[in-house]
Amino acid sequence: YEFETRTIYMTKQEIFQLEFENHVTEGLKAFPKFLSSKYIYDDRGDELFQQIMALPEYYLTEAEYNIIDTHKDNLRKVFNTHGAFDLIELGAGDGKKTKVLLKELVTNKVDFTYIPIDISQHAIDDLTNSLTTLLPDLEVQGEQGTYFKVLERLATYNKRPKVIIVLGSNIGNLDHPQAIDFLIKIKDVMSDQDFLFMGFDQKKDPLTIQHAYADSQGVTQEFNRNLLHRINKEMDGDFPVNNFEHWESYDPETGTAKSYLIATEPCVVEIKKLQLKTTFKKWETIHCEISQKYDDDTVEWLANKSGLEIEKIYEDHQKLFKDYLFKI
Ligand code: AVI
C-alpha cells in the first residue's frame, strides 16, 4: 500500500472557527443543550459587552473602577516592590480601568512596560493607539495570541519581575475545575518576585445579581442571542433568533448565576455547514454561561488548589467586588 501524507496548515482564526463548529455540534446534540458564551464575542458581541458594562444594573465595572481608583497609590507601591517590572494584562478590553492604573504609574515615573495580551490584534491596536495619545510616555508592547502561549514566551525571554492583571471577574465564566486549571497555568509562569492581581465578583443580595444579568433594556438578551446570530451567519443556520428568550437564574447557595436561551415556540433548526438538524420543544433550554460569584473562603480554596497565596484583598466602597493580590 502507498500512503500519502499531507501537512495541512491552518491559521489561528481557522482553528478557532473549527473549534466553534465542533462545539456547536456537541452542544446542540447534547441533552440538555448547551453553547459556550466564549463564542459570543465577535465584533457585535464585543460591542454588546461594552454596552453591558455601561448599564446601570451591571455594577461590576464601576465597582472595580472604584477599587483601582481608591487604591492606585498603594497598588503602585506594591507593584514596584522589586523595582522595574512588566505589567502584563490578560485581555486588552477598552482599558478604562487599566488606564487609571497606567496614569498613576506613568505620572510617578515608575519604570515598567505595559504588555496587554489579546487574541484580537484589532483590540490591541485600538488600545495602543488610544494610549499613545493619552500617555505618550508609556512604554506599550501589545502581544497578540492566546494568553498562555504568550505568557510562556514572555516568561522565557523577559527576566524582569511580572505583575499579571486580570480584571473584570472573567474567571467567573469558568467552573471551579476550569478556574483552577486557569490559575495553575498562570502560577506556572510566575517566579517568587511576581504578582497576580485578579478581579472576583462577590456574593451579595441575589436581586442585585439577578438584575445585573437580566437588565431592563434587554442588552444581555441580545448579547446571548448573538451566539445564535453567529451560527446563522457563519454556519448557514436558520435559528429563529427572536423565538429564544434570555433567562437568568442565580443560586445564592453555590454563588452561580446561569444564563439560558429558552425556545418560546417548538422549532426545527438546520445548520447546513454542520449537516445538523436539531429540534426544540417549547420551553427547551440552551445553557450559555455561568458567572460565578465568590467569597473569601472560595477564593482561598481556589488559591490553595492552584499553588497561589493571597497576599492582599482590595474591596470597593459598596462592598460588591474584590480584587485579590496573589503570589506563589
Ligand atoms: C465577561 N464576563 C465577566 C461577563 C460576566 O459578568 O460574566 C459576561 C457577561 N455576561 C452577561 N453579562 C456580562
Coordinates of C-alpha atoms in Angstrom, one line a residue, residues 9-206:
Y9 CA -1.6 24.4 7.8
M10 CA -4.4 26.3 9.4
T11 CA -4.4 29.9 10.6
K12 CA -5.3 30.6 14.3
Q13 CA -8.6 32.0 13.0
E14 CA -9.4 28.8 11.1
I15 CA -8.5 26.7 14.2
F16 CA -10.8 28.8 16.4
Q17 CA -13.6 28.5 13.8
L18 CA -13.2 24.7 13.7
E19 CA -13.4 24.6 17.5
F20 CA -16.5 26.7 17.4
E21 CA -18.2 24.4 14.8
N22 CA -17.3 21.2 16.8
H23 CA -18.6 22.9 20.0
V24 CA -21.9 23.8 18.3
T25 CA -22.3 20.2 17.1
E26 CA -21.6 18.8 20.5
G27 CA -23.7 21.3 22.4
L28 CA -26.8 21.0 20.2
K29 CA -26.7 17.2 20.2
A30 CA -26.4 17.1 23.9
F31 CA -29.3 16.8 26.4
P32 CA -29.8 19.3 27.9
K33 CA -28.4 21.5 25.2
F34 CA -25.5 24.0 25.8
L35 CA -23.4 26.5 24.0
S36 CA -20.4 28.4 25.5
S37 CA -20.5 32.1 26.0
K38 CA -16.9 32.1 24.9
Y39 CA -18.2 32.2 21.3
I40 CA -20.4 35.3 21.8
Y41 CA -17.5 37.7 21.2
D42 CA -17.3 38.7 17.5
D43 CA -17.3 42.4 16.7
R44 CA -21.0 42.7 17.5
G45 CA -20.6 40.6 20.7
D46 CA -17.7 42.9 21.8
E47 CA -19.9 45.9 21.2
L48 CA -22.8 44.4 23.2
F49 CA -20.5 43.6 26.1
Q50 CA -19.3 47.3 26.0
Q51 CA -23.0 48.2 26.3
I52 CA -23.5 45.8 29.2
M53 CA -20.6 47.4 31.1
A54 CA -22.2 50.8 30.7
L55 CA -25.6 49.5 32.1
P56 CA -26.7 51.0 35.5
E57 CA -27.5 47.4 36.7
Y58 CA -24.1 46.0 35.7
Y59 CA -22.4 47.1 38.9
L60 CA -19.1 45.1 38.3
T61 CA -17.3 47.7 36.1
E62 CA -18.0 50.7 38.3
A63 CA -17.1 48.7 41.5
E64 CA -13.7 47.6 40.1
Y65 CA -13.0 51.1 38.8
N66 CA -13.6 52.3 42.3
I67 CA -11.2 49.8 43.8
I68 CA -8.4 50.8 41.4
D69 CA -9.1 54.5 41.7
T70 CA -9.1 54.3 45.5
H71 CA -6.1 52.1 45.9
K72 CA -3.9 53.3 43.0
D73 CA -1.3 54.8 45.3
N74 CA -0.9 51.5 47.2
L75 CA -1.0 49.4 44.0
R76 CA 1.8 51.5 42.5
K77 CA 4.0 50.8 45.6
V78 CA 3.1 47.1 45.8
F79 CA 3.7 46.5 42.0
N80 CA 7.0 48.4 42.3
T81 CA 8.3 46.3 45.3
H82 CA 11.2 44.7 43.3
G83 CA 11.9 47.7 41.0
A84 CA 11.3 47.8 37.2
F85 CA 8.6 45.3 36.1
D86 CA 6.4 44.1 33.2
L87 CA 2.7 44.8 33.7
I88 CA 1.0 42.1 31.7
E89 CA -2.7 42.3 31.2
L90 CA -4.8 39.3 30.1
G91 CA -7.5 40.7 27.8
A92 CA -7.0 44.2 26.4
G93 CA -10.6 45.3 26.7
D94 CA -11.2 49.0 26.3
G95 CA -8.8 49.6 29.2
K96 CA -10.9 52.2 31.1
K97 CA -10.0 50.7 34.5
T98 CA -6.4 49.9 33.4
K99 CA -5.9 53.5 32.2
V100 CA -6.3 54.8 35.8
L101 CA -3.6 52.5 36.9
L102 CA -1.3 53.3 34.0
K103 CA -1.7 57.0 34.5
E104 CA -0.8 56.6 38.2
L105 CA 2.4 54.7 37.3
V106 CA 3.4 57.0 34.4
T107 CA 2.8 60.2 36.4
N108 CA 5.0 58.9 39.2
K109 CA 7.7 57.9 36.7
V110 CA 7.6 54.2 37.6
D111 CA 9.9 52.1 35.4
F112 CA 7.6 49.5 33.7
T113 CA 6.4 48.2 30.4
Y114 CA 2.7 47.6 29.8
I115 CA 2.1 44.4 27.9
P116 CA -1.6 43.8 27.0
I117 CA -2.3 40.3 25.6
D118 CA -5.3 39.7 23.5
I119 CA -6.5 37.2 20.8
S120 CA -7.6 40.1 18.7
Q121 CA -4.9 42.2 17.0
H122 CA -7.6 44.8 16.4
A123 CA -8.3 45.2 20.1
I124 CA -4.5 45.6 20.8
D125 CA -4.1 48.2 18.0
D126 CA -7.1 50.2 19.3
L127 CA -5.8 50.2 22.8
T128 CA -2.2 51.0 21.8
N129 CA -3.4 54.0 19.7
S130 CA -5.6 55.4 22.4
L131 CA -2.8 55.0 25.0
T132 CA -0.2 56.7 22.8
T133 CA -2.4 59.8 22.7
L134 CA -3.4 59.7 26.4
L135 CA 0.0 58.7 27.9
P136 CA 2.8 59.5 25.4
D137 CA 5.5 58.4 27.9
L138 CA 4.0 55.0 28.4
E139 CA 6.0 52.0 27.0
V140 CA 3.5 49.7 25.5
Q141 CA 4.2 46.3 23.9
G142 CA 1.0 44.7 22.8
E143 CA 1.1 40.9 22.2
Q144 CA -1.4 39.1 20.0
G145 CA -2.1 35.5 20.8
T146 CA -3.6 33.1 23.4
Y147 CA -2.9 34.1 27.0
F148 CA -0.8 31.1 27.9
K149 CA 1.3 30.8 24.8
V150 CA 2.3 34.5 25.1
L151 CA 2.8 34.2 28.9
E152 CA 5.1 31.2 28.4
R153 CA 7.1 33.1 25.8
L154 CA 7.4 36.2 28.0
A155 CA 8.4 34.1 31.0
T156 CA 11.3 32.6 28.9
Y157 CA 12.6 35.8 27.4
N158 CA 11.7 38.6 29.8
K159 CA 13.5 38.2 33.1
R160 CA 12.1 41.3 34.8
P161 CA 9.5 40.8 37.7
K162 CA 6.0 40.4 36.3
V163 CA 2.7 41.8 37.5
I164 CA -0.1 39.9 35.8
I165 CA -3.5 41.6 35.9
V166 CA -6.9 40.0 35.0
L167 CA -9.7 42.5 35.6
G168 CA -13.5 42.1 35.3
S169 CA -14.2 38.8 37.0
N170 CA -13.5 36.9 33.8
I171 CA -12.6 33.9 35.9
G172 CA -16.3 33.7 36.9
N173 CA -17.2 32.4 33.4
L174 CA -15.3 29.2 34.2
D175 CA -16.5 26.4 36.5
H176 CA -14.2 25.6 39.5
P177 CA -12.1 22.9 37.8
Q178 CA -11.5 25.2 34.8
A179 CA -10.8 28.1 37.1
I180 CA -8.2 26.0 39.0
D181 CA -6.6 25.0 35.7
F182 CA -6.5 28.6 34.6
L183 CA -4.8 29.7 37.8
I184 CA -2.3 26.9 37.7
K185 CA -1.3 27.9 34.2
I186 CA -0.7 31.4 35.4
K187 CA 1.2 30.2 38.5
D188 CA 3.4 28.0 36.3
V189 CA 4.9 31.1 34.7
M190 CA 5.3 33.1 37.9
S191 CA 8.5 33.4 39.9
D192 CA 8.8 34.5 43.5
Q193 CA 9.0 38.2 42.7
D194 CA 5.9 38.2 40.6
F195 CA 2.3 39.2 41.5
L196 CA -1.1 38.3 40.1
F197 CA -3.9 40.9 40.6
M198 CA -7.3 39.4 39.7
G199 CA -10.9 40.5 40.0
F200 CA -13.6 38.2 41.6
D201 CA -17.2 39.4 41.8
Q202 CA -18.6 38.7 45.2
K203 CA -21.7 37.0 46.6
K204 CA -24.3 39.6 47.6
D205 CA -28.0 40.4 47.6
P206 CA -29.3 37.9 45.0

